[in-house]
Short mmCIF file of C-alpha atoms and ligand atoms in Angstrom, two decimals:
data_model
loop_
_atom_site.label_atom_id
_atom_site.label_comp_id
_atom_site.label_asym_id
_atom_site.label_seq_id
_atom_site.Cartn_x
_atom_site.Cartn_y
_atom_site.Cartn_z
CA UNK A 15 -1.19 -26.03 -25.87
CA UNK A 16 -4.77 -24.60 -26.65
CA UNK A 17 -6.56 -25.27 -23.55
CA UNK A 18 -6.97 -22.23 -21.61
CA UNK A 19 -7.39 -22.36 -17.71
CA UNK A 20 -10.16 -20.39 -15.71
CA UNK A 21 -7.23 -17.73 -14.70
CA UNK A 22 -6.64 -17.13 -17.75
CA UNK A 23 -10.07 -16.42 -19.42
CA UNK A 24 -9.89 -14.07 -16.24
CA UNK A 25 -6.83 -12.69 -17.31
CA UNK A 26 -7.97 -11.99 -20.58
CA UNK A 27 -11.17 -10.63 -19.62
CA UNK A 28 -9.03 -7.85 -17.55
CA UNK A 29 -6.68 -7.17 -20.29
CA UNK A 30 -3.71 -8.91 -18.35
CA UNK A 31 -3.31 -12.15 -20.27
CA UNK A 32 0.27 -12.53 -21.94
CA UNK A 33 0.02 -11.19 -25.97
CA UNK A 34 0.46 -14.78 -27.56
CA UNK A 35 -1.79 -16.54 -25.36
CA UNK A 36 -4.60 -13.79 -25.76
CA UNK A 37 -4.22 -14.13 -29.16
CA UNK A 38 -4.65 -17.69 -29.07
CA UNK A 39 -7.63 -17.43 -27.22
CA UNK A 40 -8.88 -15.25 -29.52
CA UNK A 41 -8.41 -17.21 -32.47
CA UNK A 42 -9.51 -20.54 -30.93
CA UNK A 43 -12.83 -18.67 -29.36
CA UNK A 44 -13.93 -17.85 -32.89
CA UNK A 45 -15.17 -21.41 -33.80
CA UNK A 46 -15.07 -23.23 -30.20
CA UNK A 47 -18.51 -22.44 -28.54
CA UNK A 48 -17.64 -24.28 -25.37
CA UNK A 49 -14.43 -21.38 -24.75
CA UNK A 50 -17.40 -19.13 -25.59
CA UNK A 51 -19.43 -20.05 -23.20
CA UNK A 52 -17.07 -20.17 -20.65
CA UNK A 53 -15.67 -16.50 -20.71
CA UNK A 54 -19.30 -15.83 -20.75
CA UNK A 55 -19.73 -17.55 -17.53
CA UNK A 56 -16.53 -16.08 -15.97
CA UNK A 57 -17.70 -12.93 -16.91
CA UNK A 58 -20.63 -13.37 -15.28
CA UNK A 59 -18.90 -14.63 -12.23
CA UNK A 60 -16.87 -11.38 -12.35
CA UNK A 61 -19.62 -9.28 -12.66
CA UNK A 62 -21.20 -10.46 -9.62
CA UNK A 63 -17.99 -9.78 -7.79
CA UNK A 64 -17.15 -13.63 -7.31
CA UNK A 65 -13.64 -13.96 -5.02
CA UNK A 66 -10.96 -15.37 -6.69
CA UNK A 67 -7.69 -15.74 -4.94
CA UNK A 68 -5.50 -16.01 -8.27
CA UNK A 69 -6.96 -13.10 -9.33
CA UNK A 70 -6.66 -10.98 -6.31
CA UNK A 71 -2.73 -12.58 -6.60
CA UNK A 72 -2.35 -11.83 -9.77
CA UNK A 73 -4.19 -7.69 -9.90
CA UNK A 74 -2.34 -6.69 -6.46
CA UNK A 75 1.43 -8.18 -8.45
CA UNK A 76 1.72 -9.85 -4.76
CA UNK A 77 5.13 -12.06 -6.63
CA UNK A 78 6.20 -9.30 -9.12
CA UNK A 79 9.90 -8.66 -8.38
CA UNK A 80 10.71 -5.33 -7.57
CA UNK A 81 12.68 -2.52 -10.81
CA UNK A 82 15.94 -3.29 -8.30
CA UNK A 83 15.39 -7.26 -8.85
CA UNK A 84 14.82 -7.03 -12.14
CA UNK A 85 17.63 -5.02 -13.08
CA UNK A 86 19.66 -7.58 -11.44
CA UNK A 87 18.05 -10.54 -13.29
CA UNK A 88 18.96 -8.43 -16.34
CA UNK A 89 22.59 -8.64 -15.51
CA UNK A 90 22.25 -11.59 -14.63
CA UNK A 91 23.73 -11.30 -11.08
CA UNK A 92 21.04 -12.81 -8.95
CA UNK A 93 21.40 -16.19 -7.40
CA UNK A 94 19.86 -19.01 -10.10
CA UNK A 95 17.03 -20.16 -8.28
CA UNK A 96 15.73 -16.53 -8.13
CA UNK A 97 16.76 -15.99 -11.48
CA UNK A 98 14.85 -19.41 -12.60
CA UNK A 99 11.85 -18.10 -10.49
CA UNK A 100 11.54 -14.45 -12.33
CA UNK A 101 12.04 -16.47 -15.48
CA UNK A 102 9.44 -18.49 -14.83
CA UNK A 103 7.05 -15.32 -13.40
CA UNK A 104 7.72 -13.80 -16.97
CA UNK A 105 7.90 -16.24 -19.53
CA UNK A 106 5.79 -19.06 -18.33
CA UNK A 107 3.34 -17.23 -15.81
CA UNK A 108 3.82 -14.45 -18.61
CA UNK A 109 3.26 -11.39 -16.23
CA UNK A 110 2.64 -8.27 -18.81
CA UNK A 111 3.72 -5.98 -15.69
CA UNK A 112 7.40 -7.58 -15.38
CA UNK A 113 7.83 -7.88 -18.96
CA UNK A 114 6.74 -4.06 -19.26
CA UNK A 115 9.05 -3.29 -16.42
CA UNK A 116 12.05 -5.43 -18.05
CA UNK A 117 11.02 -3.63 -21.85
CA UNK A 118 11.76 -0.32 -19.86
CA UNK A 119 14.71 -0.79 -18.03
CA UNK A 120 16.26 -2.30 -21.40
CA UNK A 121 14.81 0.85 -23.17
CA UNK A 122 16.65 3.18 -20.27
CA UNK A 123 20.03 1.12 -21.56
CA UNK A 124 19.43 2.16 -25.01
CA UNK A 125 17.28 5.09 -25.92
CA UNK A 126 19.12 8.64 -25.84
CA UNK A 127 17.91 10.52 -22.45
CA UNK A 128 16.47 13.50 -25.12
CA UNK A 129 14.04 10.52 -26.33
CA UNK A 130 13.49 9.58 -23.06
CA UNK A 131 13.08 13.36 -22.37
CA UNK A 132 10.95 14.16 -24.65
CA UNK A 133 8.40 11.32 -23.76
CA UNK A 134 8.02 12.39 -20.37
CA UNK A 135 7.54 15.76 -21.67
CA UNK A 136 4.77 14.78 -23.69
CA UNK A 137 3.19 13.33 -20.84
CA UNK A 138 3.65 15.73 -18.50
CA UNK A 139 2.21 18.44 -20.96
CA UNK A 140 -0.59 16.65 -21.63
CA UNK A 141 -1.79 15.38 -18.02
CA UNK A 142 -0.85 18.64 -16.17
CA UNK A 143 -3.89 20.29 -16.24
CA UNK A 144 -5.86 18.14 -15.32
CA UNK A 145 -3.65 18.21 -11.90
CA UNK A 146 -4.13 22.04 -11.49
CA UNK A 147 -7.49 21.18 -11.89
CA UNK A 148 -7.44 18.52 -9.41
CA UNK A 149 -5.89 20.70 -6.24
CA UNK A 150 -8.05 23.65 -7.20
CA UNK A 151 -11.06 21.44 -6.60
CA UNK A 152 -9.17 20.59 -2.97
CA UNK A 153 -8.51 23.50 -2.27
CA UNK B 26 4.72 1.84 0.10
CA UNK B 27 7.79 3.63 0.61
CA UNK B 28 8.65 6.32 2.21
CA UNK B 29 9.97 8.17 -0.89
CA UNK B 30 6.81 7.76 -2.75
CA UNK B 31 4.62 8.90 0.21
CA UNK B 32 6.20 12.34 -0.68
CA UNK B 33 6.12 12.30 -4.03
CA UNK B 34 2.32 11.38 -3.44
CA UNK B 35 2.32 14.52 -1.20
CA UNK B 36 3.90 16.59 -3.40
CA UNK B 37 1.64 15.72 -6.38
CA UNK B 38 -1.53 16.18 -4.21
CA UNK B 39 -0.34 19.89 -3.92
CA UNK B 40 -0.25 20.34 -7.35
CA UNK B 41 3.41 20.22 -7.62
CA UNK B 42 4.59 20.43 -11.44
CA UNK B 43 8.25 19.29 -10.21
CA UNK B 44 6.42 16.58 -8.36
CA UNK B 45 4.22 15.13 -11.28
CA UNK B 46 7.13 15.72 -13.69
CA UNK B 47 8.88 13.65 -11.83
CA UNK B 48 6.02 10.87 -12.17
CA UNK B 49 5.83 10.61 -15.32
CA UNK B 50 9.27 10.30 -16.14
CA UNK B 51 9.34 7.51 -13.52
CA UNK B 52 6.55 6.08 -14.94
CA UNK B 53 5.70 6.55 -18.52
CA UNK B 54 8.49 4.10 -19.94
CA UNK B 55 6.65 0.90 -18.38
CA UNK B 56 3.62 2.04 -19.46
CA UNK B 57 4.27 2.78 -22.60
CA UNK B 58 5.89 -0.30 -22.67
CA UNK B 59 2.97 -2.19 -20.75
CA UNK B 60 0.54 -0.46 -23.96
CA UNK B 61 2.84 -1.47 -26.40
CA UNK B 62 2.29 -5.13 -25.95
CA UNK B 63 -1.18 -4.55 -26.92
CA UNK B 64 -1.50 -1.86 -29.40
CA UNK B 65 0.88 -1.15 -32.10
CA UNK B 66 -0.08 2.62 -33.54
CA UNK B 67 2.61 4.91 -31.58
CA UNK B 68 -0.34 7.96 -31.12
CA UNK B 69 -2.64 5.32 -29.71
CA UNK B 70 -0.10 3.97 -27.29
CA UNK B 71 0.49 7.33 -26.39
CA UNK B 72 -2.89 8.78 -25.89
CA UNK B 73 -3.46 5.20 -23.72
CA UNK B 74 -0.57 6.32 -21.19
CA UNK B 75 -1.79 9.31 -21.26
CA UNK B 76 -5.22 8.87 -20.52
CA UNK B 77 -3.67 6.53 -17.88
CA UNK B 78 -2.34 9.46 -16.34
CA UNK B 79 -5.16 11.43 -16.51
CA UNK B 80 -7.01 8.74 -14.60
CA UNK B 81 -4.68 8.39 -11.98
CA UNK B 82 -4.89 12.10 -10.98
CA UNK B 83 -8.78 11.59 -11.02
CA UNK B 84 -8.36 8.53 -8.72
CA UNK B 85 -5.98 10.65 -6.51
CA UNK B 86 -8.60 11.72 -3.86
CA UNK B 87 -9.57 8.11 -2.95
CA UNK B 88 -5.85 6.77 -3.81
CA UNK B 89 -4.97 4.40 -0.81
CA UNK B 90 -0.93 5.35 -0.12
CA UNK B 91 -0.62 2.39 1.62
CA UNK B 92 -1.15 0.15 -2.05
CA UNK B 93 1.86 0.21 -4.21
CA UNK B 94 2.01 2.79 -6.99
CA UNK B 95 3.06 0.48 -9.62
CA UNK B 96 -0.16 -2.13 -9.64
CA UNK B 97 -2.21 0.63 -8.80
CA UNK B 98 -1.12 2.65 -12.35
CA UNK B 99 -1.50 -0.61 -14.19
CA UNK B 100 -4.91 -1.40 -12.94
CA UNK B 101 -6.01 1.99 -14.63
CA UNK B 102 -4.26 1.46 -17.32
CA UNK B 103 -5.64 -2.22 -17.85
CA UNK B 104 -9.13 -0.23 -17.98
CA UNK B 105 -8.30 2.29 -20.40
CA UNK B 106 -6.89 -0.37 -22.70
CA UNK B 107 -10.72 -2.27 -21.92
CA UNK B 108 -12.20 1.03 -22.78
CA UNK B 109 -9.82 1.12 -26.02
CA UNK B 110 -10.90 -2.09 -27.44
CA UNK B 111 -14.64 -1.70 -26.47
CA UNK B 112 -14.90 1.26 -28.71
CA UNK B 113 -12.38 0.09 -31.99
CA UNK B 114 -14.38 -3.42 -31.27
CA UNK B 115 -11.39 -5.44 -31.48
CA UNK B 116 -10.99 -8.01 -28.32
CA UNK B 117 -14.78 -8.83 -28.98
CA UNK B 118 -14.52 -12.49 -28.77
CA UNK B 119 -17.48 -12.23 -26.30
CA UNK B 120 -19.77 -11.22 -28.68
CA UNK B 121 -18.41 -13.23 -31.37
CA UNK B 122 -20.55 -16.11 -29.26
CA UNK B 123 -23.70 -15.10 -30.62
CA UNK B 124 -25.82 -12.16 -32.71
CA UNK B 125 -28.88 -13.69 -31.82
CA UNK B 126 -28.49 -13.26 -28.28
CA UNK B 127 -26.82 -10.18 -27.90
CA UNK B 128 -28.86 -9.39 -24.74
CA UNK B 129 -26.34 -11.83 -22.36
CA UNK B 130 -23.41 -9.68 -23.82
CA UNK B 131 -24.17 -6.39 -23.62
CA UNK B 132 -21.93 -5.89 -20.38
CA UNK B 133 -18.88 -4.28 -21.89
CA UNK B 134 -15.77 -5.04 -20.54
CA UNK B 135 -15.24 -1.50 -18.84
CA UNK B 136 -18.34 -1.16 -17.67
CA UNK B 137 -18.07 -4.36 -15.78
CA UNK B 138 -14.57 -3.88 -14.62
CA UNK B 139 -15.55 -0.89 -12.94
CA UNK B 140 -18.92 -2.25 -11.72
CA UNK B 141 -17.34 -5.13 -10.53
CA UNK B 142 -14.92 -2.83 -8.07
CA UNK B 143 -17.45 -0.37 -6.50
CA UNK B 144 -20.92 -2.33 -6.41
CA UNK B 145 -19.86 -5.57 -4.72
CA UNK B 146 -20.18 -3.63 -1.53
CA UNK B 147 -18.63 -3.30 2.37
CA UNK B 148 -18.37 -6.54 2.89
CA UNK B 149 -17.34 -8.06 -0.18
CA UNK B 150 -14.65 -5.30 0.05
CA UNK B 151 -13.71 -6.50 3.51
CA UNK B 152 -13.42 -10.21 2.69
CA UNK B 153 -11.39 -9.18 -0.43
CA UNK B 154 -8.85 -6.92 1.70
CA UNK B 155 -8.59 -9.64 4.31
CA UNK B 156 -7.46 -12.70 1.73
CA UNK B 157 -5.61 -9.82 -0.14
CA UNK B 158 -3.51 -9.18 3.41
CA UNK B 159 -3.09 -12.81 4.15
CA UNK B 160 -1.70 -13.78 0.67
CA UNK B 161 0.46 -10.57 0.68
CA UNK B 162 1.85 -11.89 3.53
CA UNK B 163 2.36 -15.59 2.81
CA UNK B 164 3.64 -14.53 -0.53
CA UNK B 165 6.66 -12.28 0.82
CA UNK B 166 7.47 -14.76 3.46
CA UNK B 167 7.97 -17.24 0.53
CA UNK B 168 10.34 -14.35 -0.51
CA UNK B 169 11.88 -13.53 2.40
CA UNK B 170 12.81 -17.05 2.85
CA UNK B 171 13.89 -17.50 -0.79
CA UNK B 172 11.42 -20.20 -1.69
CA UNK B 173 11.65 -19.69 -5.18
CA UNK B 174 10.77 -23.43 -6.40
CA UNK B 175 7.59 -23.32 -4.17
CA UNK B 176 6.79 -19.69 -5.42
CA UNK B 177 7.11 -20.48 -8.52
CA UNK B 178 4.79 -23.75 -8.37
CA UNK B 179 2.10 -22.10 -6.40
CA UNK B 180 2.12 -18.76 -8.96
CA UNK B 181 1.50 -21.54 -11.20
CA UNK B 182 -1.28 -23.30 -9.61
CA UNK B 183 -3.03 -20.12 -8.61
CA UNK B 184 -2.47 -17.11 -10.98
CA UNK B 185 -2.28 -19.14 -13.93
CA UNK B 186 -4.25 -22.10 -13.22
CA UNK B 187 -1.86 -24.59 -14.79
CA UNK B 188 -2.39 -28.16 -14.62
CA UNK B 189 -0.25 -29.85 -11.60
CA UNK B 190 1.05 -32.43 -14.35
CA UNK B 191 2.62 -29.16 -16.38
CA UNK B 192 3.90 -27.80 -13.85
CA UNK B 193 5.91 -30.71 -12.41
CA UNK B 194 7.42 -31.19 -15.83
CA UNK B 195 8.39 -27.25 -16.12
CA UNK B 196 9.80 -27.52 -12.39
CA UNK B 197 10.96 -30.22 -12.27
CA UNK B 198 8.90 -31.38 -9.44
CA UNK B 199 6.98 -34.95 -8.91
CA UNK B 200 3.25 -34.17 -9.16
CA UNK B 201 3.01 -35.33 -5.48
CA UNK B 202 5.20 -32.46 -4.65
CA UNK B 203 2.81 -29.87 -6.60
CA UNK B 204 -0.14 -31.67 -5.07
CA UNK B 205 1.44 -30.99 -1.21
CA UNK B 206 2.22 -27.38 -2.12
CA UNK B 207 -0.95 -26.49 -3.05
CA UNK B 208 -2.56 -28.12 0.14
CA UNK B 209 -0.10 -26.52 2.44
CA UNK B 210 -1.11 -23.32 0.98
CA UNK B 211 -4.45 -23.66 1.41
CA UNK B 212 -4.31 -25.23 4.66
CA UNK B 213 -2.16 -21.99 5.49
CA UNK B 214 -4.78 -19.74 3.92
CA UNK B 215 -7.88 -21.29 5.57
CA UNK B 216 -6.37 -20.93 8.84
CA UNK B 217 -5.83 -17.36 8.60
CA UNK B 218 -9.10 -16.87 6.90
CA UNK B 219 -10.67 -18.59 10.17
CA UNK B 220 -8.92 -16.36 12.71
CA UNK B 221 -9.94 -13.00 10.75
CA UNK B 222 -13.61 -14.97 10.78
CA UNK B 223 -13.93 -14.76 7.04
CA UNK B 224 -15.79 -17.58 5.67
CA UNK B 225 -13.73 -20.01 3.52
CA UNK B 226 -16.72 -21.29 1.45
CA UNK B 227 -16.59 -17.74 -0.26
CA UNK B 228 -13.37 -19.13 -2.05
CA UNK B 229 -13.74 -21.35 -4.71
CA UNK B 230 -10.38 -22.31 -5.09
CA UNK B 231 -10.00 -22.91 -1.49
CA UNK B 232 -11.93 -26.57 -2.18
CA UNK B 233 -12.32 -26.70 -6.00
CA UNK B 234 -9.11 -29.87 -7.07
CA UNK B 235 -8.01 -29.91 -10.74
ZN1 ZN C 304 5.37 -9.58 -12.29
#
């Protein structure tokens, strides 16, 4: 499946295309000049601020299931039809946000509390200074 | 945004350490997982997550609390990734097009994304907001009515741009059903837009056939 839709190219340019498709697009575009031209063209349209229904839908995660629903999906306790939707959303549409949420939910089960706490502490310390500065500015 | 999230954001705005810790605990894992899909080196992954959190703090004064935190954070994160790949020179598909027509490709992805947001002007912003509201409403109606197959079909049409034939095979629908879901949806969107006085010509997808 080597043809790429305009929506996929737009997603690629916004770092929002699923990893396998993104690599495929990169590989194909090395030789395929018409694909290169389409990438240019779509980039230009985005630059010009052209509206795209699909991009708005994607950027705002409009059909992404919430965390609780994703948890239910992992546990296999959702109705079949809804599970199929989520599978299509994650695997076929390749929603990166939901893939990340699923990975994170799985990690919470497998990683130790210490590891998770260490990660949070690391992120906390590397950013808290900016928050103090920001709230000082607002005062 | 949920009430509890609004409170959390309010506390963060006052500079509360506890609130910020709670925030990074809650969102750190999913952001890390997101960046890991694109970058292997753990130190670089952490750098980008950190930059995302800092970016969030910096945009706090402009953060619209009616919007979900999640997609806002992931948007910042994607911009950080675009910047990163721009610096490291990977993902330079577009610059591969030519070495000799460098002028045409000098718009770096990072600048482009930011500029699209800010320079499109108020009118464009209003059109975008109008379409977002309409889409939000229509998608949530599909979720509420548990129309899962239709929702899959529509997101493959509009978000992935998958051809009707492929969608029909994937979802075990006829191509006619796929086409009729699409038309029905487009009709609804157009009607909402007319009601809001938004020019439907602005959205090519409401006209073009695949
Ligand atoms: Zn999703």
